[in-house]
Structure formats: C-alpha cells, structure tokens
PDB file of C-alpha atoms and ligand atoms in Angstrom:
ATOM      1  CA  MET A 118      76.624 145.764 109.308  1.00 91.00           C
ATOM      2  CA  THR A 119      74.642 146.705 112.490  1.00 95.00           C
ATOM      3  CA  VAL A 120      76.629 145.930 115.595  1.00 97.00           C
ATOM      4  CA  LEU A 121      74.455 147.786 118.102  1.00 98.00           C
ATOM      5  CA  SER A 122      70.844 147.669 117.905  1.00 98.00           C
ATOM      6  CA  VAL A 123      68.804 148.812 120.510  1.00 98.00           C
ATOM      7  CA  LYS A 124      64.833 147.743 120.060  1.00 98.00           C
ATOM      8  CA  ASP A 125      61.820 149.983 122.902  1.00 98.00           C
ATOM      9  CA  VAL A 126      64.528 149.573 125.919  1.00 98.00           C
ATOM     10  CA  THR A 127      62.085 151.195 128.698  1.00 98.00           C
ATOM     11  CA  VAL A 128      63.274 151.557 132.098  1.00 98.00           C
ATOM     12  CA  ARG A 129      60.894 152.305 135.002  1.00 98.00           C
ATOM     13  CA  PHE A 130      62.070 153.721 138.517  1.00 97.00           C
ATOM     14  CA  GLY A 131      58.786 153.484 140.433  1.00 94.00           C
ATOM     15  CA  GLY A 132      56.826 155.878 138.104  1.00 92.00           C
ATOM     16  CA  LEU A 133      59.607 157.585 136.555  1.00 96.00           C
ATOM     17  CA  VAL A 134      60.050 156.106 133.010  1.00 97.00           C
ATOM     18  CA  ALA A 135      63.635 157.002 132.711  1.00 98.00           C
ATOM     19  CA  ASN A 136      63.693 155.535 128.992  1.00 98.00           C
ATOM     20  CA  ASP A 137      60.650 155.314 126.995  1.00 98.00           C
ATOM     21  CA  ALA A 138      60.453 152.841 124.244  1.00 98.00           C
ATOM     22  CA  ILE A 139      64.008 153.994 122.207  1.00 98.00           C
ATOM     23  CA  SER A 140      65.328 152.463 119.221  1.00 98.00           C
ATOM     24  CA  PHE A 141      68.242 153.201 117.183  1.00 98.00           C
ATOM     25  CA  ASP A 142      70.819 151.234 115.869  1.00 98.00           C
ATOM     26  CA  VAL A 143      74.746 151.542 115.693  1.00 98.00           C
ATOM     27  CA  ALA A 144      76.773 150.254 112.229  1.00 97.00           C
ATOM     28  CA  GLN A 145      79.770 148.732 112.180  1.00 94.00           C
ATOM     29  CA  GLY A 146      82.676 151.432 112.626  1.00 94.00           C
ATOM     30  CA  MET A 147      80.352 154.363 113.094  1.00 97.00           C
ATOM     31  CA  LEU A 148      81.165 157.094 115.903  1.00 98.00           C
ATOM     32  CA  ALA A 149      77.704 157.969 116.905  1.00 98.00           C
ATOM     33  CA  ALA A 150      76.187 160.098 119.756  1.00 97.00           C
ATOM     34  CA  VAL A 151      73.200 160.265 122.579  1.00 97.00           C
ATOM     35  CA  ILE A 152      72.567 163.991 123.753  1.00 94.00           C
ATOM     36  CA  GLY A 153      69.716 165.689 125.757  1.00 91.00           C
ATOM     37  CA  PRO A 154      69.406 167.318 128.764  1.00 89.00           C
ATOM     38  CA  ASN A 155      70.805 166.515 132.248  1.00 90.00           C
ATOM     39  CA  GLY A 156      68.300 163.450 133.527  1.00 93.00           C
ATOM     40  CA  ALA A 157      67.045 163.111 130.037  1.00 94.00           C
ATOM     41  CA  GLY A 158      67.752 159.117 130.855  1.00 97.00           C
ATOM     42  CA  LYS A 159      71.138 158.944 128.668  1.00 96.00           C
ATOM     43  CA  THR A 160      73.303 157.234 131.479  1.00 95.00           C
ATOM     44  CA  THR A 161      70.096 155.005 132.180  1.00 97.00           C
ATOM     45  CA  LEU A 162      70.581 153.928 128.347  1.00 97.00           C
ATOM     46  CA  PHE A 163      74.087 152.950 128.427  1.00 96.00           C
ATOM     47  CA  ASN A 164      73.557 151.204 131.802  1.00 96.00           C
ATOM     48  CA  VAL A 165      71.158 148.971 129.732  1.00 97.00           C
ATOM     49  CA  ILE A 166      73.492 148.958 126.734  1.00 97.00           C
ATOM     50  CA  SER A 167      76.321 147.979 128.380  1.00 95.00           C
ATOM     51  CA  GLY A 168      74.720 145.142 130.948  1.00 94.00           C
ATOM     52  CA  ALA A 169      74.757 147.191 134.112  1.00 93.00           C
ATOM     53  CA  MET A 170      71.161 147.308 134.466  1.00 95.00           C
ATOM     54  CA  ALA A 171      68.516 145.238 132.736  1.00 96.00           C
ATOM     55  CA  PRO A 172      65.222 147.233 131.673  1.00 97.00           C
ATOM     56  CA  THR A 173      61.993 147.321 132.185  1.00 97.00           C
ATOM     57  CA  SER A 174      60.993 145.883 128.561  1.00 98.00           C
ATOM     58  CA  GLY A 175      63.080 145.707 124.939  1.00 98.00           C
ATOM     59  CA  THR A 176      65.814 144.119 123.906  1.00 98.00           C
ATOM     60  CA  VAL A 177      69.663 145.214 122.897  1.00 98.00           C
ATOM     61  CA  HIS A 178      71.839 143.469 120.338  1.00 98.00           C
ATOM     62  CA  PHE A 179      75.370 143.323 119.417  1.00 98.00           C
ATOM     63  CA  ASN A 180      77.067 141.914 116.498  1.00 97.00           C
ATOM     64  CA  GLY A 181      73.480 140.327 115.938  1.00 96.00           C
ATOM     65  CA  GLU A 182      72.976 138.569 118.974  1.00 97.00           C
ATOM     66  CA  LEU A 183      70.910 139.445 122.102  1.00 97.00           C
ATOM     67  CA  ILE A 184      72.551 140.245 125.277  1.00 97.00           C
ATOM     68  CA  THR A 185      69.726 142.048 127.424  1.00 95.00           C
ATOM     69  CA  GLY A 186      70.219 140.700 131.058  1.00 87.00           C
ATOM     70  CA  LEU A 187      73.769 139.710 130.586  1.00 94.00           C
ATOM     71  CA  PRO A 188      75.973 140.806 133.431  1.00 93.00           C
ATOM     72  CA  GLN A 189      78.703 143.726 132.514  1.00 91.00           C
ATOM     73  CA  TYR A 190      81.714 141.393 132.587  1.00 90.00           C
ATOM     74  CA  GLU A 191      80.130 138.832 129.654  1.00 93.00           C
ATOM     75  CA  VAL A 192      79.330 141.905 127.767  1.00 95.00           C
ATOM     76  CA  SER A 193      82.775 143.559 128.012  1.00 92.00           C
ATOM     77  CA  GLN A 194      84.068 139.749 127.373  1.00 91.00           C
ATOM     78  CA  LYS A 195      81.946 140.036 124.104  1.00 94.00           C
ATOM     79  CA  GLY A 196      83.425 143.242 122.597  1.00 95.00           C
ATOM     80  CA  LEU A 197      81.194 145.733 124.232  1.00 96.00           C
ATOM     81  CA  VAL A 198      83.017 147.846 126.622  1.00 95.00           C
ATOM     82  CA  ARG A 199      81.943 151.176 128.599  1.00 92.00           C
ATOM     83  CA  THR A 200      83.517 153.887 130.642  1.00 90.00           C
ATOM     84  CA  TYR A 201      81.283 156.099 133.454  1.00 86.00           C
ATOM     85  CA  GLN A 202      80.582 159.312 133.699  1.00 82.00           C
ATOM     86  CA  LEU A 203      82.688 160.133 136.904  1.00 80.00           C
ATOM     87  CA  VAL A 204      86.353 158.470 136.708  1.00 82.00           C
ATOM     88  CA  GLN A 205      86.701 154.805 138.112  1.00 86.00           C
ATOM     89  CA  LEU A 206      90.308 154.217 137.794  1.00 90.00           C
ATOM     90  CA  PHE A 207      92.815 152.878 140.657  1.00 91.00           C
ATOM     91  CA  LYS A 208      93.594 155.958 142.259  1.00 91.00           C
ATOM     92  CA  ASP A 209      97.002 154.165 144.181  1.00 92.00           C
ATOM     93  CA  LEU A 210      97.997 152.465 140.694  1.00 95.00           C
ATOM     94  CA  SER A 211     100.179 153.914 138.133  1.00 96.00           C
ATOM     95  CA  VAL A 212      99.069 154.909 134.942  1.00 97.00           C
ATOM     96  CA  ARG A 213     100.370 152.071 133.330  1.00 96.00           C
ATOM     97  CA  ALA A 214      99.209 149.557 135.987  1.00 94.00           C
ATOM     98  CA  ASN A 215      95.364 151.195 135.337  1.00 95.00           C
ATOM     99  CA  ILE A 216      96.033 150.098 131.301  1.00 95.00           C
ATOM    100  CA  MET A 217      97.413 147.008 133.022  1.00 93.00           C
ATOM    101  CA  THR A 218      94.106 145.943 134.469  1.00 90.00           C
ATOM    102  CA  GLY A 219      92.159 146.545 130.791  1.00 90.00           C
ATOM    103  CA  PHE A 220      93.382 143.113 129.852  1.00 87.00           C
ATOM    104  CA  HIS A 221      91.348 140.565 131.756  1.00 76.00           C
ATOM    105  CA  ARG A 222      88.742 139.718 129.391  1.00 67.00           C
ATOM    106  CA  VAL A 223      91.482 138.900 126.895  1.00 66.00           C
ATOM    107  CA  THR A 224      93.833 137.187 129.106  1.00 72.00           C
ATOM    108  CA  LYS A 225      93.665 133.264 130.153  1.00 73.00           C
ATOM    109  CA  GLY A 226      95.384 131.713 133.436  1.00 75.00           C
ATOM    110  CA  GLY A 227      94.591 131.749 136.982  1.00 76.00           C
ATOM    111  CA  VAL A 228      97.121 131.591 140.305  1.00 76.00           C
ATOM    112  CA  LEU A 229      97.936 128.829 139.473  1.00 80.00           C
ATOM    113  CA  ALA A 230      99.258 129.824 136.072  1.00 79.00           C
ATOM    114  CA  ALA A 231     100.898 132.331 137.671  1.00 78.00           C
ATOM    115  CA  LEU A 232     102.747 130.323 140.020  1.00 79.00           C
ATOM    116  CA  LEU A 233     104.132 128.260 137.549  1.00 81.00           C
ATOM    117  CA  ARG A 234     104.445 130.854 134.841  1.00 84.00           C
ATOM    118  CA  PRO A 235     104.220 128.133 131.802  1.00 84.00           C
ATOM    119  CA  ARG A 236     105.911 129.252 128.741  1.00 89.00           C
ATOM    120  CA  TRP A 237     101.790 130.997 127.310  1.00 87.00           C
ATOM    121  CA  PHE A 238     101.657 132.751 130.140  1.00 85.00           C
ATOM    122  CA  ARG A 239     105.540 134.218 130.141  1.00 87.00           C
ATOM    123  CA  GLU A 240     103.954 134.943 126.244  1.00 88.00           C
ATOM    124  CA  GLN A 241     100.805 136.352 127.149  1.00 86.00           C
ATOM    125  CA  GLU A 242     102.585 138.657 129.852  1.00 87.00           C
ATOM    126  CA  ALA A 243     104.836 139.739 126.519  1.00 90.00           C
ATOM    127  CA  ARG A 244     102.399 140.440 124.792  1.00 91.00           C
ATOM    128  CA  ILE A 245     100.561 142.496 127.436  1.00 92.00           C
ATOM    129  CA  ALA A 246     103.712 144.602 128.283  1.00 93.00           C
ATOM    130  CA  ALA A 247     104.137 145.022 124.488  1.00 94.00           C
ATOM    131  CA  ARG A 248     100.297 146.421 124.065  1.00 95.00           C
ATOM    132  CA  THR A 249     100.448 148.764 127.287  1.00 96.00           C
ATOM    133  CA  GLU A 250     103.149 150.280 125.485  1.00 97.00           C
ATOM    134  CA  GLU A 251     101.564 150.854 122.625  1.00 97.00           C
ATOM    135  CA  LEU A 252      98.288 152.158 124.278  1.00 97.00           C
ATOM    136  CA  LEU A 253     100.477 154.444 126.330  1.00 98.00           C
ATOM    137  CA  ASP A 254     101.793 156.219 122.947  1.00 98.00           C
ATOM    138  CA  PHE A 255      98.520 156.361 121.567  1.00 97.00           C
ATOM    139  CA  VAL A 256      96.900 158.197 124.254  1.00 97.00           C
ATOM    140  CA  GLY A 257      99.894 160.073 124.308  1.00 97.00           C
ATOM    141  CA  LEU A 258     101.075 159.060 128.206  1.00 97.00           C
ATOM    142  CA  ARG A 259     103.806 157.924 127.832  1.00 97.00           C
ATOM    143  CA  ALA A 260     105.871 160.832 129.797  1.00 97.00           C
ATOM    144  CA  VAL A 261     103.637 159.837 132.797  1.00 97.00           C
ATOM    145  CA  ALA A 262     103.391 156.079 132.671  1.00 97.00           C
ATOM    146  CA  ASP A 263     104.705 155.440 136.645  1.00 97.00           C
ATOM    147  CA  MET A 264     102.564 158.345 137.709  1.00 97.00           C
ATOM    148  CA  GLU A 265      99.898 157.687 139.847  1.00 96.00           C
ATOM    149  CA  ALA A 266      96.661 157.825 138.187  1.00 96.00           C
ATOM    150  CA  ASP A 267      94.942 160.569 140.876  1.00 94.00           C
ATOM    151  CA  LYS A 268      98.106 162.635 140.317  1.00 95.00           C
ATOM    152  CA  LEU A 269      97.403 163.300 136.648  1.00 95.00           C
ATOM    153  CA  PRO A 270      95.348 166.093 135.115  1.00 94.00           C
ATOM    154  CA  TYR A 271      91.697 165.347 135.144  1.00 93.00           C
ATOM    155  CA  GLY A 272      91.946 165.382 131.479  1.00 94.00           C
ATOM    156  CA  GLN A 273      94.719 162.903 131.406  1.00 96.00           C
ATOM    157  CA  GLN A 274      92.830 160.614 133.805  1.00 96.00           C
ATOM    158  CA  ARG A 275      89.904 160.610 130.725  1.00 95.00           C
ATOM    159  CA  LEU A 276      92.495 159.604 128.200  1.00 96.00           C
ATOM    160  CA  LEU A 277      93.593 157.110 130.631  1.00 97.00           C
ATOM    161  CA  GLU A 278      90.063 155.377 131.221  1.00 95.00           C
ATOM    162  CA  VAL A 279      89.663 155.036 127.201  1.00 96.00           C
ATOM    163  CA  ALA A 280      93.202 153.487 127.028  1.00 96.00           C
ATOM    164  CA  ARG A 281      92.577 150.918 129.698  1.00 95.00           C
ATOM    165  CA  ALA A 282      88.841 150.410 127.818  1.00 95.00           C
ATOM    166  CA  LEU A 283      91.260 150.005 124.797  1.00 96.00           C
ATOM    167  CA  ALA A 284      93.111 147.153 126.565  1.00 94.00           C
ATOM    168  CA  ALA A 285      89.868 144.631 126.558  1.00 92.00           C
ATOM    169  CA  GLU A 286      89.730 145.000 122.562  1.00 92.00           C
ATOM    170  CA  PRO A 287      86.500 146.447 121.938  1.00 95.00           C
ATOM    171  CA  SER A 288      84.213 146.078 118.923  1.00 96.00           C
ATOM    172  CA  LEU A 289      82.083 149.167 120.681  1.00 97.00           C
ATOM    173  CA  LEU A 290      83.208 151.304 122.757  1.00 97.00           C
ATOM    174  CA  LEU A 291      80.532 153.298 125.204  1.00 97.00           C
ATOM    175  CA  LEU A 292      81.868 156.712 126.971  1.00 96.00           C
ATOM    176  CA  ASP A 293      79.685 158.585 129.162  1.00 95.00           C
ATOM    177  CA  GLU A 294      80.278 162.170 129.051  1.00 94.00           C
ATOM    178  CA  PRO A 295      84.233 161.667 128.542  1.00 93.00           C
ATOM    179  CA  ALA A 296      84.935 165.711 127.960  1.00 93.00           C
ATOM    180  CA  ALA A 297      82.796 166.795 131.227  1.00 90.00           C
ATOM    181  CA  GLY A 298      85.196 169.310 132.986  1.00 91.00           C
ATOM    182  CA  LEU A 299      87.634 169.258 130.682  1.00 94.00           C
ATOM    183  CA  ASN A 300      89.320 172.402 129.311  1.00 94.00           C
ATOM    184  CA  MET A 301      89.377 173.095 125.664  1.00 93.00           C
ATOM    185  CA  GLN A 302      92.800 171.294 125.018  1.00 95.00           C
ATOM    186  CA  GLU A 303      92.554 168.615 126.839  1.00 95.00           C
ATOM    187  CA  THR A 304      89.244 168.331 124.828  1.00 95.00           C
ATOM    188  CA  ALA A 305      90.575 168.905 121.480  1.00 95.00           C
ATOM    189  CA  ALA A 306      93.159 166.105 122.903  1.00 95.00           C
ATOM    190  CA  LEU A 307      90.435 163.527 124.019  1.00 96.00           C
ATOM    191  CA  ALA A 308      88.547 164.258 120.387  1.00 96.00           C
ATOM    192  CA  ASP A 309      92.002 163.236 118.823  1.00 97.00           C
ATOM    193  CA  VAL A 310      91.976 160.142 120.505  1.00 97.00           C
ATOM    194  CA  ILE A 311      88.553 159.128 119.948  1.00 97.00           C
ATOM    195  CA  GLN A 312      88.795 159.613 116.495  1.00 97.00           C
ATOM    196  CA  ARG A 313      91.668 157.539 116.112  1.00 97.00           C
ATOM    197  CA  VAL A 314      89.944 154.683 118.138  1.00 97.00           C
ATOM    198  CA  ASN A 315      87.253 155.174 115.685  1.00 97.00           C
ATOM    199  CA  ARG A 316      89.602 154.739 112.381  1.00 97.00           C
ATOM    200  CA  GLN A 317      90.710 151.732 113.704  1.00 95.00           C
ATOM    201  CA  GLY A 318      87.067 149.958 113.291  1.00 95.00           C
ATOM    202  CA  VAL A 319      86.095 150.776 116.353  1.00 97.00           C
ATOM    203  CA  ALA A 320      82.287 151.620 116.255  1.00 98.00           C
ATOM    204  CA  VAL A 321      82.062 153.970 119.621  1.00 98.00           C
ATOM    205  CA  VAL A 322      78.471 155.830 120.968  1.00 98.00           C
ATOM    206  CA  LEU A 323      79.508 158.894 123.388  1.00 96.00           C
ATOM    207  CA  VAL A 324      77.259 160.721 125.755  1.00 95.00           C
ATOM    208  CA  GLU A 325      78.306 163.916 125.640  1.00 90.00           C
ATOM    209  CA  HIS A 326      77.087 167.542 126.404  1.00 82.00           C
ATOM    210  CA  ASP A 327      79.861 169.580 124.394  1.00 83.00           C
ATOM    211  CA  MET A 328      77.711 170.440 121.745  1.00 83.00           C
ATOM    212  CA  GLN A 329      80.587 171.379 119.807  1.00 86.00           C
ATOM    213  CA  LEU A 330      82.267 168.335 120.086  1.00 91.00           C
ATOM    214  CA  VAL A 331      79.345 166.319 119.091  1.00 94.00           C
ATOM    215  CA  MET A 332      79.017 168.586 116.096  1.00 92.00           C
ATOM    216  CA  GLN A 333      82.824 167.885 114.591  1.00 93.00           C
ATOM    217  CA  ILE A 334      83.151 163.897 115.455  1.00 96.00           C
ATOM    218  CA  ALA A 335      79.556 162.277 115.407  1.00 97.00           C
ATOM    219  CA  GLN A 336      78.450 161.145 112.092  1.00 97.00           C
ATOM    220  CA  LYS A 337      74.993 160.339 113.555  1.00 97.00           C
ATOM    221  CA  ILE A 338      73.138 161.627 117.283  1.00 96.00           C
ATOM    222  CA  VAL A 339      70.541 160.196 118.651  1.00 97.00           C
ATOM    223  CA  VAL A 340      68.242 163.159 120.845  1.00 94.00           C
ATOM    224  CA  ILE A 341      66.551 162.471 124.158  1.00 94.00           C
ATOM    225  CA  ASP A 342      64.297 164.296 126.106  1.00 93.00           C
ATOM    226  CA  PHE A 343      62.250 162.939 128.959  1.00 94.00           C
ATOM    227  CA  GLY A 344      63.398 159.543 128.407  1.00 96.00           C
ATOM    228  CA  ARG A 345      62.264 159.264 124.832  1.00 96.00           C
ATOM    229  CA  LYS A 346      63.938 159.359 121.630  1.00 97.00           C
ATOM    230  CA  ILE A 347      62.883 162.648 119.755  1.00 95.00           C
ATOM    231  CA  ALA A 348      64.846 162.945 116.895  1.00 95.00           C
ATOM    232  CA  GLU A 349      68.033 160.955 115.348  1.00 96.00           C
ATOM    233  CA  GLY A 350      70.200 161.809 112.310  1.00 96.00           C
ATOM    234  CA  SER A 351      73.114 163.474 110.973  1.00 96.00           C
ATOM    235  CA  PRO A 352      75.079 166.881 112.580  1.00 95.00           C
ATOM    236  CA  ALA A 353      72.963 168.875 109.806  1.00 93.00           C
ATOM    237  CA  GLU A 354      69.831 167.749 110.560  1.00 94.00           C
ATOM    238  CA  ILE A 355      70.114 167.663 114.714  1.00 93.00           C
ATOM    239  CA  LYS A 356      70.612 171.286 114.553  1.00 90.00           C
ATOM    240  CA  ALA A 357      67.907 172.270 112.392  1.00 90.00           C
ATOM    241  CA  HIS A 358      65.776 169.748 114.204  1.00 88.00           C
ATOM    242  CA  PRO A 359      62.833 172.016 115.528  1.00 87.00           C
ATOM    243  CA  GLU A 360      61.630 169.705 118.468  1.00 84.00           C
ATOM    244  CA  VAL A 361      65.890 169.466 119.307  1.00 84.00           C
ATOM    245  CA  ILE A 362      66.134 173.086 119.630  1.00 81.00           C
ATOM    246  CA  ALA A 363      63.200 173.490 121.739  1.00 81.00           C
ATOM    247  CA  ALA A 364      64.133 170.845 124.076  1.00 76.00           C
ATOM    248  CA  TYR A 365      68.049 170.941 124.438  1.00 70.00           C
ATOM    249  CA  LEU A 366      67.567 174.877 124.373  1.00 61.00           C
ATOM    250  CA  GLY A 367      64.270 175.703 125.737  1.00 59.00           C
ATOM    251  CA  GLY A 368      64.015 178.698 123.386  1.00 48.00           C
ATOM    252  CA  THR A 369      65.117 179.894 120.041  1.00 46.00           C
ATOM    253  CA  GLU A 370      68.617 179.686 119.618  1.00 47.00           C
ATOM    254  CA  GLY A 371      70.016 177.198 117.369  1.00 45.00           C
ATOM    255  CA  LEU A 372      72.583 174.826 118.261  1.00 53.00           C
ATOM    256  CA  ASP A 373      75.287 176.968 116.524  1.00 51.00           C
ATOM    257  CA  ASP A 374      77.721 178.850 119.014  1.00 46.00           C
TER     258      ASP A 374
HETATM  259  N1  ADP B1384      69.030 153.982 140.058  1.00 56.10           N
HETATM  260  C1  ADP B1384      67.986 154.707 139.607  1.00 56.10           C
HETATM  261  N2  ADP B1384      67.031 155.122 140.842  1.00 56.10           N
HETATM  262  C2  ADP B1384      65.752 155.857 140.256  1.00 56.10           C
HETATM  263  N3  ADP B1384      66.112 156.895 139.415  1.00 56.10           N
HETATM  264  C3  ADP B1384      67.112 156.575 138.666  1.00 56.10           C
HETATM  265  C4  ADP B1384      68.077 155.844 138.591  1.00 56.10           C
HETATM  266  N4  ADP B1384      69.116 156.194 137.993  1.00 56.10           N
HETATM  267  C5  ADP B1384      68.348 157.329 137.538  1.00 56.10           C
HETATM  268  N5  ADP B1384      66.979 157.673 137.870  1.00 56.10           N
HETATM  269  C6  ADP B1384      66.732 158.971 137.777  1.00 56.10           C
HETATM  270  O1  ADP B1384      66.068 158.678 135.937  1.00 56.10           O
HETATM  271  C7  ADP B1384      66.242 159.741 135.208  1.00 56.10           C
HETATM  272  C8  ADP B1384      67.445 159.562 133.944  1.00 56.10           C
HETATM  273  O2  ADP B1384      68.536 159.453 134.468  1.00 56.10           O
HETATM  274  P1  ADP B1384      70.016 159.269 133.959  1.00 56.10           P
HETATM  275  O3  ADP B1384      69.857 158.315 133.065  1.00 56.10           O
HETATM  276  O4  ADP B1384      71.088 159.408 134.551  1.00 56.10           O
HETATM  277  O5  ADP B1384      70.084 160.739 133.002  1.00 56.10           O
HETATM  278  P2  ADP B1384      71.857 161.427 132.219  1.00 56.10           P
HETATM  279  O6  ADP B1384      72.232 160.743 132.142  1.00 56.10           O
HETATM  280  O7  ADP B1384      70.609 161.654 130.640  1.00 56.10           O
HETATM  281  O8  ADP B1384      71.457 163.068 132.582  1.00 56.10           O
HETATM  282  C9  ADP B1384      66.385 160.722 136.026  1.00 56.10           C
HETATM  283  O9  ADP B1384      65.253 161.802 136.676  1.00 56.10           O
HETATM  284  C10 ADP B1384      67.221 160.338 137.625  1.00 56.10           C
HETATM  285  O10 ADP B1384      66.695 161.152 138.301  1.00 56.10           O
HETATM  286 MG1   MG B1385      74.441 160.700 132.581  1.00 56.10          MG
END
C-alpha cells in the first residue's frame, strides 16, 4: 500500500521554481530519503507534504486521502508528523516535558477536564506518563530525563525531537536533516533509532546530507536538483546514476567515500 503519494508538486517563489513538478510515492513501512544540493528544494517539498505550505500546483495524498492545502495540525492529526531542519524544542522544559508536549494529537480534554479531572482524564494522564517513559528508553534519554532540553548535547536534542514526534503516533515521519551537525557517534545513535522506528512499521522520509547515512539506511532515494527530480531508485542505482553524480558532486567523483 502507498502511504504517501506526491504528484506534480510545483512551488514558485516569484520567479524562482523551488519545486518543479515533483512526483514520487512512499510505500507503507518504507524508509526513503530525499537528497540534493543545498537550495535544491528539499525543505520546500517537506513544507508542502506536511501542510506548512500550499503548493502552487500539484497534490499530496496521505493514506489515499488528499491532504494538499490542509493546515499542518490537521495533517499531523492524521499521522503525518515532521521534524525541522533547525532544532525546535522547548528550551526551558525538561526532556520529559518536551516529549509530553508531543501527545496532544492523541489526547482529548480541555481546561474543564483538567480542572475536574474525571476518571478518563486521569487514565489518559497515566497512559501518557507510561508512554513517555517508554519513549525515553527507546531513544536512550532516560538518564537525562529531568535536564532542560537546551542543556543537552546537540545529538541528544535531535533524539529528543524524534521522541517527541513519536509521541504523536505517526504512521509517516518526515525528518529534515536530522544528522546535520552531529558527530559520527551521534549519527550512529540516530541511525539506530530511525531504523528501529521504521522496523515498528512507521514509514520514514528523511532529507539528509550525510550520504553515508542515506546509503546505509534508505531503501529508496529520490534525488532533486534545482527543484526537479532527477533520479529515484535504490542506493545502488543512485550511486551509479550519472546525472546524480554530476549534480551532486559537480564532477567525476563517485558517491562512494
Ligand atoms: N519562503 C521562501 N521565499 C522565497 N524563496 C524561498 C523560500 N523558501 C525557500 N526559498 C528558496 O527556494 C529554494 C529551495 O529552498 P529549500 O527548499 O530550503 O532548499 P533545500 O532544503 O534543498 O536546501 C532556495 O533557492 C531558497 O532560497
Ligand atoms: Mg533544507
């Protein structure tokens, strides 16, 4: 089954065509990557898919449903959740509290429920608390659960973002350059988390510059350059694709290190 279907997505900023009729599909449970040079249009594409921005033309279907033009909160309520190229945590809140903010898609109740605390509300709180502890273990942040988010090393902030996104129970997770700025160990920890998320049945699309990471974990790679999709295929196919090598490296080097 197809989880995500992007069809002819075009985004114009004045005279600039940031996305030029981009189409691709992501199958259920797949781990896919979107790569391309800086300014190629990757974040713009994520903005369109996640509902942060309406495309100039084209459509996005999620689980068979047209979601183009829906606001981002509605898209995330349907199970399509993203993280950002720049870390966006609540800096002064603890690691644990940051994860808890991710649950609001799957929780109910307003101010009145919080005041009266009926039984279903207390049960929901208990479920959230238990799931938060599971997520702390899942990403390996239990030891720093009470620390303020901005006191964490950058690699752990990235893991925290993933944990918070998982609190919303996504069926598709979009990660925009999750390994940017991470050292090798941090990147390895992140790759492990992404693969474990994926093995639990969550489809993942990541935008990533770390080619080694992409080649290691992605099942399918979509390459964009100047807003156009220039290739799509398995890591082996992409490595051997002449247009990709030319666009990505601007020369004769291969994609192997
Ligand atoms: N809101 C915007 N207004 C005008 N131009 C934009 C806007 N967002 C992105 N761009 C331009 O669109 C192009 C693609 O940007 P982006 O999607 O951020 O690329 P990438 O994520 O691949 O580095 C760039 O030339 C960028 O300057
Ligand atoms: Mg970007």
